[in-house]
Every structure is written in C-alpha cells, then in structure tokens.
Coordinates of C-alpha atoms in Angstrom, one line a residue:
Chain A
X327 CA 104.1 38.3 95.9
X328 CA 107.4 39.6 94.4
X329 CA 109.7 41.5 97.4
X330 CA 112.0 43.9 96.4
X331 CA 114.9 41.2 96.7
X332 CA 113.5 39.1 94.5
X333 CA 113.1 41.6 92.5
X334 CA 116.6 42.4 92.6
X335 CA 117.2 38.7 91.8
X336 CA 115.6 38.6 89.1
X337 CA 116.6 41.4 87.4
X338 CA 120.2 39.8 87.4
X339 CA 119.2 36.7 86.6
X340 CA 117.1 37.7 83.3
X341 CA 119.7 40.3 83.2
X342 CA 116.8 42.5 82.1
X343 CA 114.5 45.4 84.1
X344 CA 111.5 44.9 81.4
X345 CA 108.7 45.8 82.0
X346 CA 106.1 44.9 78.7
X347 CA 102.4 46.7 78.7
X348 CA 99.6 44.8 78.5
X349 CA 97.7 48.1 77.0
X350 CA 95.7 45.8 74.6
X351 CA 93.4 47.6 71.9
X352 CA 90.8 45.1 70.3
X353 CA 90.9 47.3 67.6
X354 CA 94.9 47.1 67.2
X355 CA 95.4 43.2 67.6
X356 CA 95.3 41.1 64.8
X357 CA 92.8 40.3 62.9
X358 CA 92.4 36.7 62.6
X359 CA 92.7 36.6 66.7
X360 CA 88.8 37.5 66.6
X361 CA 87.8 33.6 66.1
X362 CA 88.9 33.1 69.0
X363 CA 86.2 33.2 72.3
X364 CA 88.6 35.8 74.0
X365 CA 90.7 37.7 71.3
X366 CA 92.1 40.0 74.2
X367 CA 93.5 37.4 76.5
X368 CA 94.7 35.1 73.4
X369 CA 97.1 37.9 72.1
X370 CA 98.0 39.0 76.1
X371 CA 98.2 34.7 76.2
X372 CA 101.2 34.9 73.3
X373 CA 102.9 37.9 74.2
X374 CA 103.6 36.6 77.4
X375 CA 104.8 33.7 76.2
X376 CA 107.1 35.0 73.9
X377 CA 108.7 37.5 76.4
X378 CA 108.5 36.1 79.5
X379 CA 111.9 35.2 79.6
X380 CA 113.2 39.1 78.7
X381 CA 111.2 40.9 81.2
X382 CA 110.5 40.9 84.6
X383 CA 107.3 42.3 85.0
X384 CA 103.5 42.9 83.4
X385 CA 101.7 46.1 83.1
X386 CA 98.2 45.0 82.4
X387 CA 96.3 49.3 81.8
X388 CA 93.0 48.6 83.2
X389 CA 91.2 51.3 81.3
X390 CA 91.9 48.9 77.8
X391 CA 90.1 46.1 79.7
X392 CA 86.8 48.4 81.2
X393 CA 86.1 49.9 77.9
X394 CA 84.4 46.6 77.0
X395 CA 82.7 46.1 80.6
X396 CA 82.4 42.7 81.8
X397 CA 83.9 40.9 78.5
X398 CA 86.9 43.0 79.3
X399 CA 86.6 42.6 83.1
X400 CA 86.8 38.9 82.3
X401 CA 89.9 39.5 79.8
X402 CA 92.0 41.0 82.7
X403 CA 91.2 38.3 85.3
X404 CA 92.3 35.5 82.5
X405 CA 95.3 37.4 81.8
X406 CA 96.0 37.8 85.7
X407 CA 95.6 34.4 86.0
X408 CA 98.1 33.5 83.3
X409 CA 100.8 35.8 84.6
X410 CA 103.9 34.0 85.6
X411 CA 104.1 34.1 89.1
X412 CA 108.4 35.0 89.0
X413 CA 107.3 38.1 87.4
X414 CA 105.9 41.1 89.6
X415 CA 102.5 41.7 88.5
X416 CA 101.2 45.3 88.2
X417 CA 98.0 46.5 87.5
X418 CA 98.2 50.0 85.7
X419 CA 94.9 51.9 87.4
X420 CA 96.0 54.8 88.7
X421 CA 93.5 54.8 91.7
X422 CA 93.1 57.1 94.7
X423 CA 90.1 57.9 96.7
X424 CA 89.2 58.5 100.7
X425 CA 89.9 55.5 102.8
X426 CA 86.7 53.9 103.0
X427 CA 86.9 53.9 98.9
X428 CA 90.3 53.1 98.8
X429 CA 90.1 50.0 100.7
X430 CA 87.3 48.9 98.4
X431 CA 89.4 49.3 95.1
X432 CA 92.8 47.2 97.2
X433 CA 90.1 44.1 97.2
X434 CA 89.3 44.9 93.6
X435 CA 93.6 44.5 92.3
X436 CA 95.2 42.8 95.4
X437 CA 91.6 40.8 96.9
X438 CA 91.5 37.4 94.9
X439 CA 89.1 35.6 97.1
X440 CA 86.8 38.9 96.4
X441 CA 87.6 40.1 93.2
X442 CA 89.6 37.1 91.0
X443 CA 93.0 39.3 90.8
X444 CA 95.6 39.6 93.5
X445 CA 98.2 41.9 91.6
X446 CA 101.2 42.5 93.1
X447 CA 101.3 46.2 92.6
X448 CA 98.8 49.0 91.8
X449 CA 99.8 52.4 90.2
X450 CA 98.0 55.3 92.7
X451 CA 97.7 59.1 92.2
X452 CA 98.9 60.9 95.4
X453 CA 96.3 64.1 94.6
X454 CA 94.1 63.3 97.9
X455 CA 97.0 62.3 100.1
X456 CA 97.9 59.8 103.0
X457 CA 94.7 58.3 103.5
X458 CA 94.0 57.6 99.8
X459 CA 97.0 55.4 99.5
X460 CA 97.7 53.6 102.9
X461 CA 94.9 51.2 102.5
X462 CA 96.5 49.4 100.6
X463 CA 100.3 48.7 102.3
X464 CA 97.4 47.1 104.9
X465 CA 98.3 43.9 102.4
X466 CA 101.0 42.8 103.1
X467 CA 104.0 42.7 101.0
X468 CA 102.1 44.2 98.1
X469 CA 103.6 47.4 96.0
X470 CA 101.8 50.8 95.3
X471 CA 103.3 52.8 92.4
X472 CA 102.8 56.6 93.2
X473 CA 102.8 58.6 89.9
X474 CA 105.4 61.4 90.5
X475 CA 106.5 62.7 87.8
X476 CA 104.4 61.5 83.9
X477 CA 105.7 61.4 80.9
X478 CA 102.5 63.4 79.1
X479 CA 101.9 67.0 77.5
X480 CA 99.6 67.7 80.6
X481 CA 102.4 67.2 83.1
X482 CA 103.6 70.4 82.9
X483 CA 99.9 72.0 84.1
X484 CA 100.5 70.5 88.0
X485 CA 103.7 68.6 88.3
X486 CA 106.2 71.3 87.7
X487 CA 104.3 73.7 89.9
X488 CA 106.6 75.4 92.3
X489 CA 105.7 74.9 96.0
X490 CA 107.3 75.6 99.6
X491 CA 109.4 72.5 99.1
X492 CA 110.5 72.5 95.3
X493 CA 107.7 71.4 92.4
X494 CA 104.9 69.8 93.4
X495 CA 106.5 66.5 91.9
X496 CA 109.4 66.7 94.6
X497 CA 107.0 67.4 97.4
X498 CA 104.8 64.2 96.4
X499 CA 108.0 62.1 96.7
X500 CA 109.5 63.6 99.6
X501 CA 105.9 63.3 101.0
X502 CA 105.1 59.5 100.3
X503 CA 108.7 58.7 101.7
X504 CA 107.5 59.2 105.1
X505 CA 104.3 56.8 104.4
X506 CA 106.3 53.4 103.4
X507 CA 110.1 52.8 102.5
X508 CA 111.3 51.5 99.2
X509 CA 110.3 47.8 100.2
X510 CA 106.7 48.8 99.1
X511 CA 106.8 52.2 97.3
X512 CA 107.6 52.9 93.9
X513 CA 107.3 55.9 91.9
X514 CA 105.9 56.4 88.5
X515 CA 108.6 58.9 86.3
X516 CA 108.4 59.3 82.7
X517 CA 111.3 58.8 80.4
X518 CA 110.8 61.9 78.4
X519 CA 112.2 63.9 81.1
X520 CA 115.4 61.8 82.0
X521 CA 117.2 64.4 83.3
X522 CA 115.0 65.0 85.8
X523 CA 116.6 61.7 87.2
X524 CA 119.7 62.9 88.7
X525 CA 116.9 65.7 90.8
X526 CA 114.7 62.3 92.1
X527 CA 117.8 60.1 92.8
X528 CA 118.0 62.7 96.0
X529 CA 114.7 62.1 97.4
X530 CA 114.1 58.4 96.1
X531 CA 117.7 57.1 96.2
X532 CA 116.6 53.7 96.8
X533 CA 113.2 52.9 95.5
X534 CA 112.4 51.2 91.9
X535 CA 111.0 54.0 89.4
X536 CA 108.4 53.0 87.1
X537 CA 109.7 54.4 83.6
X538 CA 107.1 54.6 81.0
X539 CA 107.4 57.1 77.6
X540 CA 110.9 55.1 76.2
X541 CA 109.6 53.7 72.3
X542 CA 106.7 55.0 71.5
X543 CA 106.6 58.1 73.2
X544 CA 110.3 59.2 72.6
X545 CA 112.7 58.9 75.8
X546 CA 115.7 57.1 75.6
X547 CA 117.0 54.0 77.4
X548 CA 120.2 54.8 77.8
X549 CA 119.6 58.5 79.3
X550 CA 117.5 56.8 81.7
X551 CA 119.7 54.4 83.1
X552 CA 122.5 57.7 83.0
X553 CA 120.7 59.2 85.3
X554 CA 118.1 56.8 87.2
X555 CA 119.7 53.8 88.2
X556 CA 120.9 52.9 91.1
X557 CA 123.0 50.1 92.6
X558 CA 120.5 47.7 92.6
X559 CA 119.4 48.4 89.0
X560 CA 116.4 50.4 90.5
X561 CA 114.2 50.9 87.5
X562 CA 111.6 48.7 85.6
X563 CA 111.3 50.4 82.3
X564 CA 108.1 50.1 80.3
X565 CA 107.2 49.6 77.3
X566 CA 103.6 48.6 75.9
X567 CA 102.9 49.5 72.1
X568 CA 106.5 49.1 71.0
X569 CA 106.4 45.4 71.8
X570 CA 103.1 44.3 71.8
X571 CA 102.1 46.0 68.6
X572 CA 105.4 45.5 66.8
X573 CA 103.5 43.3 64.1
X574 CA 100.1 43.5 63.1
X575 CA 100.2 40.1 61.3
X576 CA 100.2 36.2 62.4
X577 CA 103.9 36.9 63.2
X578 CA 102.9 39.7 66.4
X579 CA 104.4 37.1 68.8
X580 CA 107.6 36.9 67.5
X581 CA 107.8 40.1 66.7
X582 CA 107.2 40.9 70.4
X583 CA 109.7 39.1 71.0
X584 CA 112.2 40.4 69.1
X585 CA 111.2 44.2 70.1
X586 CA 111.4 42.9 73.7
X587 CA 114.9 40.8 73.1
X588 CA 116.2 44.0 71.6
X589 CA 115.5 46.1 74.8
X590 CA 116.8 43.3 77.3
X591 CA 119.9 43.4 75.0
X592 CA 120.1 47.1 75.8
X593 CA 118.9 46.9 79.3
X594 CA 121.9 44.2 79.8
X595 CA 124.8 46.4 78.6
X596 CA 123.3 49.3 80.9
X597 CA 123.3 46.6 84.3
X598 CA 127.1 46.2 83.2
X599 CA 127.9 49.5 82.7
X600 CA 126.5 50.1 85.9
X601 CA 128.1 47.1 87.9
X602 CA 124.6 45.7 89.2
X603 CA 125.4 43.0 87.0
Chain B
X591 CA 72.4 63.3 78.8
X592 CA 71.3 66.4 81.6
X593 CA 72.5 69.8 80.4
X594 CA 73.7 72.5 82.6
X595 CA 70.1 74.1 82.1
X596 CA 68.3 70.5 82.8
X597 CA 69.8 70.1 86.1
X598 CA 68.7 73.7 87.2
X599 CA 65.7 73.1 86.1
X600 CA 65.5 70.1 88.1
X601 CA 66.8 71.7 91.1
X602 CA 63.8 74.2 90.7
X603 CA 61.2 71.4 90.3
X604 CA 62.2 69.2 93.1
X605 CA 63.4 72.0 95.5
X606 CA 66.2 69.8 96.2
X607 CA 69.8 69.6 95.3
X608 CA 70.6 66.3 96.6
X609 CA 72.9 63.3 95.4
X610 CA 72.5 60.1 96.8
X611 CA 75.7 58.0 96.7
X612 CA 75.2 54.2 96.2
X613 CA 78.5 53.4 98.4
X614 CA 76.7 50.1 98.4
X615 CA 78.5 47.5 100.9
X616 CA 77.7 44.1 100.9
X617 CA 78.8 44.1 104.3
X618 CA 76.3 47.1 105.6
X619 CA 73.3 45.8 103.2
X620 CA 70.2 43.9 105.6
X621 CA 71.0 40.4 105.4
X622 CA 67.7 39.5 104.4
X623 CA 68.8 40.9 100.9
X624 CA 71.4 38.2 100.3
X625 CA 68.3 35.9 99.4
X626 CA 68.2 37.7 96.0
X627 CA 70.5 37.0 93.1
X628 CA 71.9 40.7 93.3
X629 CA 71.6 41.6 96.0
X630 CA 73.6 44.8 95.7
X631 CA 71.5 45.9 92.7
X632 CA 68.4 44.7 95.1
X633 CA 69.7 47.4 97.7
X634 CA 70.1 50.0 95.1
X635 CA 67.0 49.2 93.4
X636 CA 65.0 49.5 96.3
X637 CA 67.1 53.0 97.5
X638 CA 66.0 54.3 93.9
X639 CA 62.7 53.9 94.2
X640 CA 62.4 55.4 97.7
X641 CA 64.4 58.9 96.7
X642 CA 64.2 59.2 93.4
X643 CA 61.5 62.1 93.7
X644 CA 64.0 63.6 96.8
X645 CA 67.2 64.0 94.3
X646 CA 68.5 65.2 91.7
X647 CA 71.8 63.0 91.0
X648 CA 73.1 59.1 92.0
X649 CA 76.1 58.5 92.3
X650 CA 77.8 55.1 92.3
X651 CA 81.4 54.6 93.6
X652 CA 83.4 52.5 91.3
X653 CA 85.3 50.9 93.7
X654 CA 82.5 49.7 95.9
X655 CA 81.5 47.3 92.6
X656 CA 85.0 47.0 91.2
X657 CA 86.2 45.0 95.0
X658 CA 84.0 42.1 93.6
X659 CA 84.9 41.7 90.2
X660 CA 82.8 40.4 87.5
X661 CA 79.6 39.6 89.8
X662 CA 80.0 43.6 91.1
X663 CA 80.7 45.1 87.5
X664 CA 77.1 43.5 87.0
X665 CA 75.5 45.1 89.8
X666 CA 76.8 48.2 88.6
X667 CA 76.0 47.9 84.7
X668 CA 72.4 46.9 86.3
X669 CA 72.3 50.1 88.6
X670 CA 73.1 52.2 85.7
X671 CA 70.4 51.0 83.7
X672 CA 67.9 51.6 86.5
X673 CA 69.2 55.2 87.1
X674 CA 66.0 57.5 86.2
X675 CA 67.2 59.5 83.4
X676 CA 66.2 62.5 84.4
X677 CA 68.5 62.2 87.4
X678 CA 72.3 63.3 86.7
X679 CA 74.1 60.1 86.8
X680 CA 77.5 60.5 88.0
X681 CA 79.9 57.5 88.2
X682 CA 82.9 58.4 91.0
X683 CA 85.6 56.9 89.3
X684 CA 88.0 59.4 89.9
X685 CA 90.2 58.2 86.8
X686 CA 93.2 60.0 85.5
X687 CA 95.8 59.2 82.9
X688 CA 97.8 60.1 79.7
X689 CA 95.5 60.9 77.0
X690 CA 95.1 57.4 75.0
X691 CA 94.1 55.8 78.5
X692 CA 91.6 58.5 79.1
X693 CA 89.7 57.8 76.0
X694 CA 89.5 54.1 77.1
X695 CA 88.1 55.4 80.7
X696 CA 85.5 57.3 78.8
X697 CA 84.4 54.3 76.8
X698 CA 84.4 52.3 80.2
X699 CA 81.5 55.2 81.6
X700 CA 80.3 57.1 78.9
X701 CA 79.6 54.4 75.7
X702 CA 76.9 52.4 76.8
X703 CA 77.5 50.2 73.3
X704 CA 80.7 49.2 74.3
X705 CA 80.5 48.9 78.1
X706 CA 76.8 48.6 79.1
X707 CA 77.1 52.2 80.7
X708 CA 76.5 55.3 79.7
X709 CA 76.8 58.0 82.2
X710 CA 76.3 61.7 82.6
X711 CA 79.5 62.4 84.6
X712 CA 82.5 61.0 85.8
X713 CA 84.7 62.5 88.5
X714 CA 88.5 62.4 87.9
X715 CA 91.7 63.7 89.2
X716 CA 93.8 66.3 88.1
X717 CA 97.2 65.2 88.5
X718 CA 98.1 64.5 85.1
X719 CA 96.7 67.6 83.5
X720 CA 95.1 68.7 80.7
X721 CA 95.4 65.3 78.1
X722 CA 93.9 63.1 80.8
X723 CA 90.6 64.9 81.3
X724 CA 89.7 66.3 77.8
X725 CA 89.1 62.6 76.3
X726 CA 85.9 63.0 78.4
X727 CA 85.3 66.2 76.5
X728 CA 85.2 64.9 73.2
X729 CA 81.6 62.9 74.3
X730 CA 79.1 65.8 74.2
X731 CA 77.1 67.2 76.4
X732 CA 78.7 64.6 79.3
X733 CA 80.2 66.2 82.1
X734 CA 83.4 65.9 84.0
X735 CA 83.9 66.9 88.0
X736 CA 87.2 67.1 88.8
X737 CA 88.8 66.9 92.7
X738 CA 89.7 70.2 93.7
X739 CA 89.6 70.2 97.6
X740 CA 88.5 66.8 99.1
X741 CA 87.0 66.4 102.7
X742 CA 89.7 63.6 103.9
X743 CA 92.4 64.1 106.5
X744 CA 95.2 63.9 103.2
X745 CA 93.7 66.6 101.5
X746 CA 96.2 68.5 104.0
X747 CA 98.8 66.9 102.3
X748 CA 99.1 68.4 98.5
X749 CA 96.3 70.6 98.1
X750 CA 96.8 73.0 100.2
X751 CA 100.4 73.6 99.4
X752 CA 101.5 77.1 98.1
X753 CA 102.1 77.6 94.4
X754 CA 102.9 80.3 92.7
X755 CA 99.3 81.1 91.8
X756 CA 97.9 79.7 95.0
X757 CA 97.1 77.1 97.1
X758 CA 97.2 73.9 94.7
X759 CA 93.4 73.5 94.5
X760 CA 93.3 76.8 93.5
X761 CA 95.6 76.4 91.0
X762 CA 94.1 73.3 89.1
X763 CA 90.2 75.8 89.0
X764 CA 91.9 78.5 87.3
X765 CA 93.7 76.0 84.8
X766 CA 90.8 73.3 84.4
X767 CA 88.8 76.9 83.8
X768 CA 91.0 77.0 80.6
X769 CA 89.5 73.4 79.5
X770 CA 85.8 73.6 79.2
X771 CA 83.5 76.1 80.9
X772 CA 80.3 75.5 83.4
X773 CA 78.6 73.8 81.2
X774 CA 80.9 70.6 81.1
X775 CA 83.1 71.0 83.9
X776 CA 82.1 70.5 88.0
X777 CA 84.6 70.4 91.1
X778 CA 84.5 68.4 93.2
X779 CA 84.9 70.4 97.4
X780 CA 84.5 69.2 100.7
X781 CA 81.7 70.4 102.8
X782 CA 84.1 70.0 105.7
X783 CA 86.1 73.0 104.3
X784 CA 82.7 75.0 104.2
X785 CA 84.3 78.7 104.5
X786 CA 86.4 78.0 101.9
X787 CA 83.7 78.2 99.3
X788 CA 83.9 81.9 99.4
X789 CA 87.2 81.7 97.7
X790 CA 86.2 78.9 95.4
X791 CA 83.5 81.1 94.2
X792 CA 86.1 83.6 93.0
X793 CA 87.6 81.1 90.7
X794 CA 84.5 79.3 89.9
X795 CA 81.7 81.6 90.0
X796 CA 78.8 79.5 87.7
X797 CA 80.3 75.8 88.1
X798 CA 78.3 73.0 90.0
X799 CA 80.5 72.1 92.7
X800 CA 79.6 68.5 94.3
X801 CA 79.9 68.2 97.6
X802 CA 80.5 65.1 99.5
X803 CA 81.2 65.2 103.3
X804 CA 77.4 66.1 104.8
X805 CA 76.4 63.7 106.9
X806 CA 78.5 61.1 108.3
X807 CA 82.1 63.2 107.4
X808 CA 80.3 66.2 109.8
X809 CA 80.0 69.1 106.7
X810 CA 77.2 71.7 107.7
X811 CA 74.6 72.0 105.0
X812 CA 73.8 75.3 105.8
X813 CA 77.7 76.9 105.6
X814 CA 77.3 75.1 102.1
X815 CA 74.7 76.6 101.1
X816 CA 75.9 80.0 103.2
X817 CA 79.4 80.0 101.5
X818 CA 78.6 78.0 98.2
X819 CA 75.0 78.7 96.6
X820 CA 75.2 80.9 93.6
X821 CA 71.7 82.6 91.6
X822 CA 71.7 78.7 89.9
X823 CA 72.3 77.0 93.0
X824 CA 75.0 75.6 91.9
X825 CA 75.5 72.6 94.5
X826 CA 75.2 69.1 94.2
X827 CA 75.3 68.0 97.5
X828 CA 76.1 64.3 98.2
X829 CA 74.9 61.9 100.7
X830 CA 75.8 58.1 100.9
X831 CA 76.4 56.6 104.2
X832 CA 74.0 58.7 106.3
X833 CA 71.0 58.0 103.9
X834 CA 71.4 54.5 102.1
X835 CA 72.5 52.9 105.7
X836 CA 69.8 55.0 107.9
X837 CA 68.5 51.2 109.0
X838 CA 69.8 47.5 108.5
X839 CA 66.2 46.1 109.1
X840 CA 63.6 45.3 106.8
X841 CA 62.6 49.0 107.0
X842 CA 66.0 50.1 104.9
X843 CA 64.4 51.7 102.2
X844 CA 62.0 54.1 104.1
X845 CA 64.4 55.0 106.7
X846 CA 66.8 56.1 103.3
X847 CA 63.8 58.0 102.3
X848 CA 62.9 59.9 105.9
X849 CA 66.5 61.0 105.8
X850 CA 66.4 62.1 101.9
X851 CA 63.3 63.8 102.6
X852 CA 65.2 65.8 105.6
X853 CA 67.8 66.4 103.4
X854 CA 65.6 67.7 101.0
X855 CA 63.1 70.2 103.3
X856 CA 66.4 71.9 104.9
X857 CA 67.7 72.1 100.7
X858 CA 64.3 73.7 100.0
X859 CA 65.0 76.1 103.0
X860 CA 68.2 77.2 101.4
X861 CA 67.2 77.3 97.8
X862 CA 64.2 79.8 99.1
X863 CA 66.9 82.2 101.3
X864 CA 69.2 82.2 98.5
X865 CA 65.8 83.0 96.1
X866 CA 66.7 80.3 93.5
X867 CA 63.3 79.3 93.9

C-alpha cells in the first residue's frame, strides 16, 4: 500500500511521475518470447525490470489479460506478484456496479487472500454513482481512479454534456470530492485535452490525475505539466504502447527502457520547472 | 447466438420473460455444496436445471467469479458452457473503455476460442461513448445492453442530471440509438423507477430493456409490465437474489424453481393483458 506521501516521496526521489502500461498484446510481443511457458508475464517480467527505476507506477489493462481466460487470468496474478512493492500498483478495469457487485469485484483487485491480487488502486467509472464506488475506500488505504475526463473520440458523446453544474465531467469531479479526499481519490483525465487542465485544477486542486493519451495517442508532456501539476507534482502520466512496444525484437527491454528514460528525462525538467523538485 | 426474433419467439413459447441472475455467493450457497470440487458451478448447475424451462435468459455477474480469481474464472467458464443455448446468455460485466480495450473485453465474453466463453450479451457502460461499445458490434448477431437508468441509491447522482437534451439517461438512448438499432442494442432500467418506462418508451420504442430490481430491490412486476411491455414484450426481467437464494437447505434448487415458476405465472398474466400471446 503506497499513501499519497509516499507517493510524493517517490516521485522526488526517482525524480519521475511514470506511469508505464502493462497493456500487453500476445500478438504484439516478440516473437521468440512464445517458448517460454508464460510469454505474457516474461515480457511484463523484463519491462519491469528495465524501468522500474524511471517510473513510479504499473498499469497492468485487465481487458489484455481476460481475452485469454484463465491463461491470462494467471498472466496478471504473476505479473502482480512481480510488481515492486515501492511502486503503486494499479489495476486498469474500469469497474462500477451496485454495491453488492461492487464489493465482489474490490476482493477480485484489492482481496489477495480471495483472489491472488491486492492492487493498490482500481480505475472505476462514476456512471451508477456513490454506491458503485464506496465499496471499495472500505479497504483501507487503497486508491480508486474515477475516470473524469478520457482521452478517446467517444468522449465528446457524454463527458462534455452540459448539466446544472458545468459538463458532466465537472459534475462527476465535483461529485466524487464529497465521497473521499485526495488521500484515496484520483481522477482519470486524458492528455489530449490538456487545456482542460487549468478548468479541473479548480475542482481537483489537490488530487493526483491519471494522464493517459501522451505518445501514442498524441498529447503532449509538457502541456500537461503547464496546466495539471500541482505542488506536489500531482500527476502520474501514462504511457503503455510507447514503451512497452518500442521494439519488436530481442532488444524490447532496452528499448523500453530507453523510451521510458527519455520520458523521466522530460518528466524531471518539468518537477524543476515546477519547484516540486 | 439468439436473434431479436429468437428471443420473442421464446418469450411466446415459454410465456415467460424471465432472467435468472447467477449472483452466486459462496457465502449464501448451502454448505453441504462445499463437498464438491465447484461448488459454485454445483449451485449454478443445479439452479439451471430447475428453471431452465421457467426463463428465457441467465445471467452471470462477472464480479461474483472475478472476487476469487483463477478457481472463480473456472466456475464461470464452466457455467457458460452449461448455459442452454437457447437461453440468451448475458454476462453483466458492465465493461467500458477506449476502443482497443473494448475489443479485448469482447474477446474476454464473446470468443469462446480464445477465452472459453462465448456469450450472447454483455452489459456495459456508457461513459466513454461511442469507441468503447462498438468493438462489441463488430461480433455479429451478439448483443450489447447498455446502463441507462440503474435501480441503486447513486443512480441519483449522474443520471438524472439535466442536459441539454435531457435527463442524462435520456441522453445516452437517443445517442446509443445512433449506434446500432433493436436488434443489437438493450438498456439496461431499473424496475424501481417503474413510471419512468413511459418516457423510456419514447426514446426506445422496440428495444429489450432488462430489468433488474424485482424482487429483493422492491420493483413491481406489474408497473413493468404496465409502463414497459411493448407488442414484442420487450422485457427481460431479472431475478437473482430472490430466486437462486429462496432456501439454504438441501431443498435450494426447488425452492429457486417454486419462485421462478411464480415469476413466470404472474409474466404469463402480463404477456396475455398486453396480448403478446
């Protein structure tokens, strides 16, 4: 369990607020990783060994693990297993259900004793409201990651709806703030739409921001950082096939590792520039 | 694979529009199942056989397996195979992400080759838009249900905020409308918001809606059916708690059916007023 002062801590100390995907395609990795008994979890195995030191958390996308059913299932429990335990561990499900369900899926990502994962944080979408999401601050110094504001084409048919209190995006933040405060909520908000920023820094001064959509799907670092971060850094920016899938040859760990040292590189002038560092 | 046309037909045949909803806790389960290797697939097995001439649709919930890992996958993958196929099989997974994520959640419930299950229907929110439920789409003749207006206390909290073109459940039937038509596409409504179908019925005159919250949430099956039957009937109506948990004695399976069959005679009732049948 990672609390958001050691989170804090360890962004200055790795002087980084990387986040690396674990969105890992069987049909992407390389090849000669299939002799192996678990292909999936030996390429997660060497990309977190080559960038463990640049980041500061792991994104495993659970949907690239249930496409193969139990093989996969078993893939994610090795790779939660392997995570190291300095970095915060998030699984990227993007739950939410009634109560009575959603307690069910907190075993499934925070439960080890039941399940074989005990993630740190869970991604949730706020659509069904309170009770969808509370069951799982019942654990104890555990994170949920409320998608606010994503980073896709299909954002634009809900998010940016205008309701009583601003677009629906704003009322979803303004909402959750008076569920948990920013010692166990984060939000999800895409990098594609970075000046949206400067709008959420009024209703979510303080929490950490989940930034996916900077590499592969086009948003830039240092707009981000511009407009998102806050005096305590404040943002954990992902990014999954830019790293991970920077190589498709024997070389895909190093190659990780470069992508990865490049962004820490980046993410360490920003920290500066800012003074959290 | 049921078709808009099977399922009516179905409805017709068994004078019933029931789903059963394998909610299955191994908590609630009679303890004299936990002699048996699986015992949650035992349970479900068991509540098959005892309702499967009663219904019409099952309905696992995801996170009911998911909460013990690998061992509950199994249970699951094994439920699925035992569904009668000319039941609707829906999984209620409630899954919703960017569009490369969707097609993995698709594989997860729809490709049996690559995950061990193949169902007829997943239910998924509509937060993210368009790109995250249209990967479902591209798997013919499956179906998707998406959460309009749920039957939890939170429901308050998003959906019924005013938009521009409505109340925000509204909103996301007359865009989803835009996606696919009746034939692919169900919402998902609460029974405990039972005068509301009237209005849902402007905006979705021919889709199934399923409808959880009869029974142990306190919906009235006949405001349903008053409200929400169309010439088709056009209502799935679900039932987990109040069915599969009728008795924790030896007698589990015929107290489910007494309860399905009840279901059933008052659904028979309804689809005579309404002269489906």
């Amino acid at each position: 369990m990672i609390s958001r002062q050691q989170l804090i801590d360890q962004i200055k100390q790795k002087r980084s607020f990387l986040c690396v995907g674990l969105d890992t395609d069987i049909e992407k990795i390389p090849s000669f990783l299939k002799a192996y008994p678990d292909p999936i979890f030996e390429f997660n195995k060497r990309i977190i060994d080559a960038t463990q030191d640049l980041c500061v958390a792991y994104k495993p996308n659970s949907a690239f693990y249930e496409a193969y059913g139990v093989k996969g299932l078993q893939s994610l429990i090795a790779t939660w297993e392997y995570l190291p335990k300095d970095c915060l561990s998030i699984i990227d499900a993007k739950r939410g259900d009634i109560g009575n369900t959603s307690d069910k899926y907190a075993k499934a990502f925070f439960d080890e004793a039941s399940s074989g994962m005990g993630f740190d944080a869970i991604t949730v979408t706020p659509y069904m409201g309170n009770d969808s999401v509370t069951p799982y601050l019942a654990y104890d110094n555990k994170w949920i990651i409320i998608l606010a504001l994503t980073s896709s084409v299909g954002s634009k048919d809900f998010q940016y709806l205008t309701t009583e209190n601003g677009f629906l995006y704003e009322t979803v933040i303004q909402k959750a703030n008076t569920w948990a405060g920013a010692d166990r909520i984060m939000y999800v908000v895409g990098a594609t739409k970075s000046t949206e920023f400067t709008n959420i820094r009024k209703f979510a001064p303080d929490n950490f921001l989940l930034v996916p959509g900077v590499g592969a799907q086009g948003g830039s670092l240092e707009d981000v950082c511009k407009y998102g971060m806050n005096k305590d850094c404040g943002l954990l920016v992902n990014a999954s096939r830019s790293i991970i899938y920077a190589s498709n040859g024997e070389d895909f760990a190093d190659a990780a590792r470069a992508e990865a040292l490049k962004m820490q590189q980046q993410m360490e002038v920003e920290l500066e520039k800012a003074g959290v560092i």
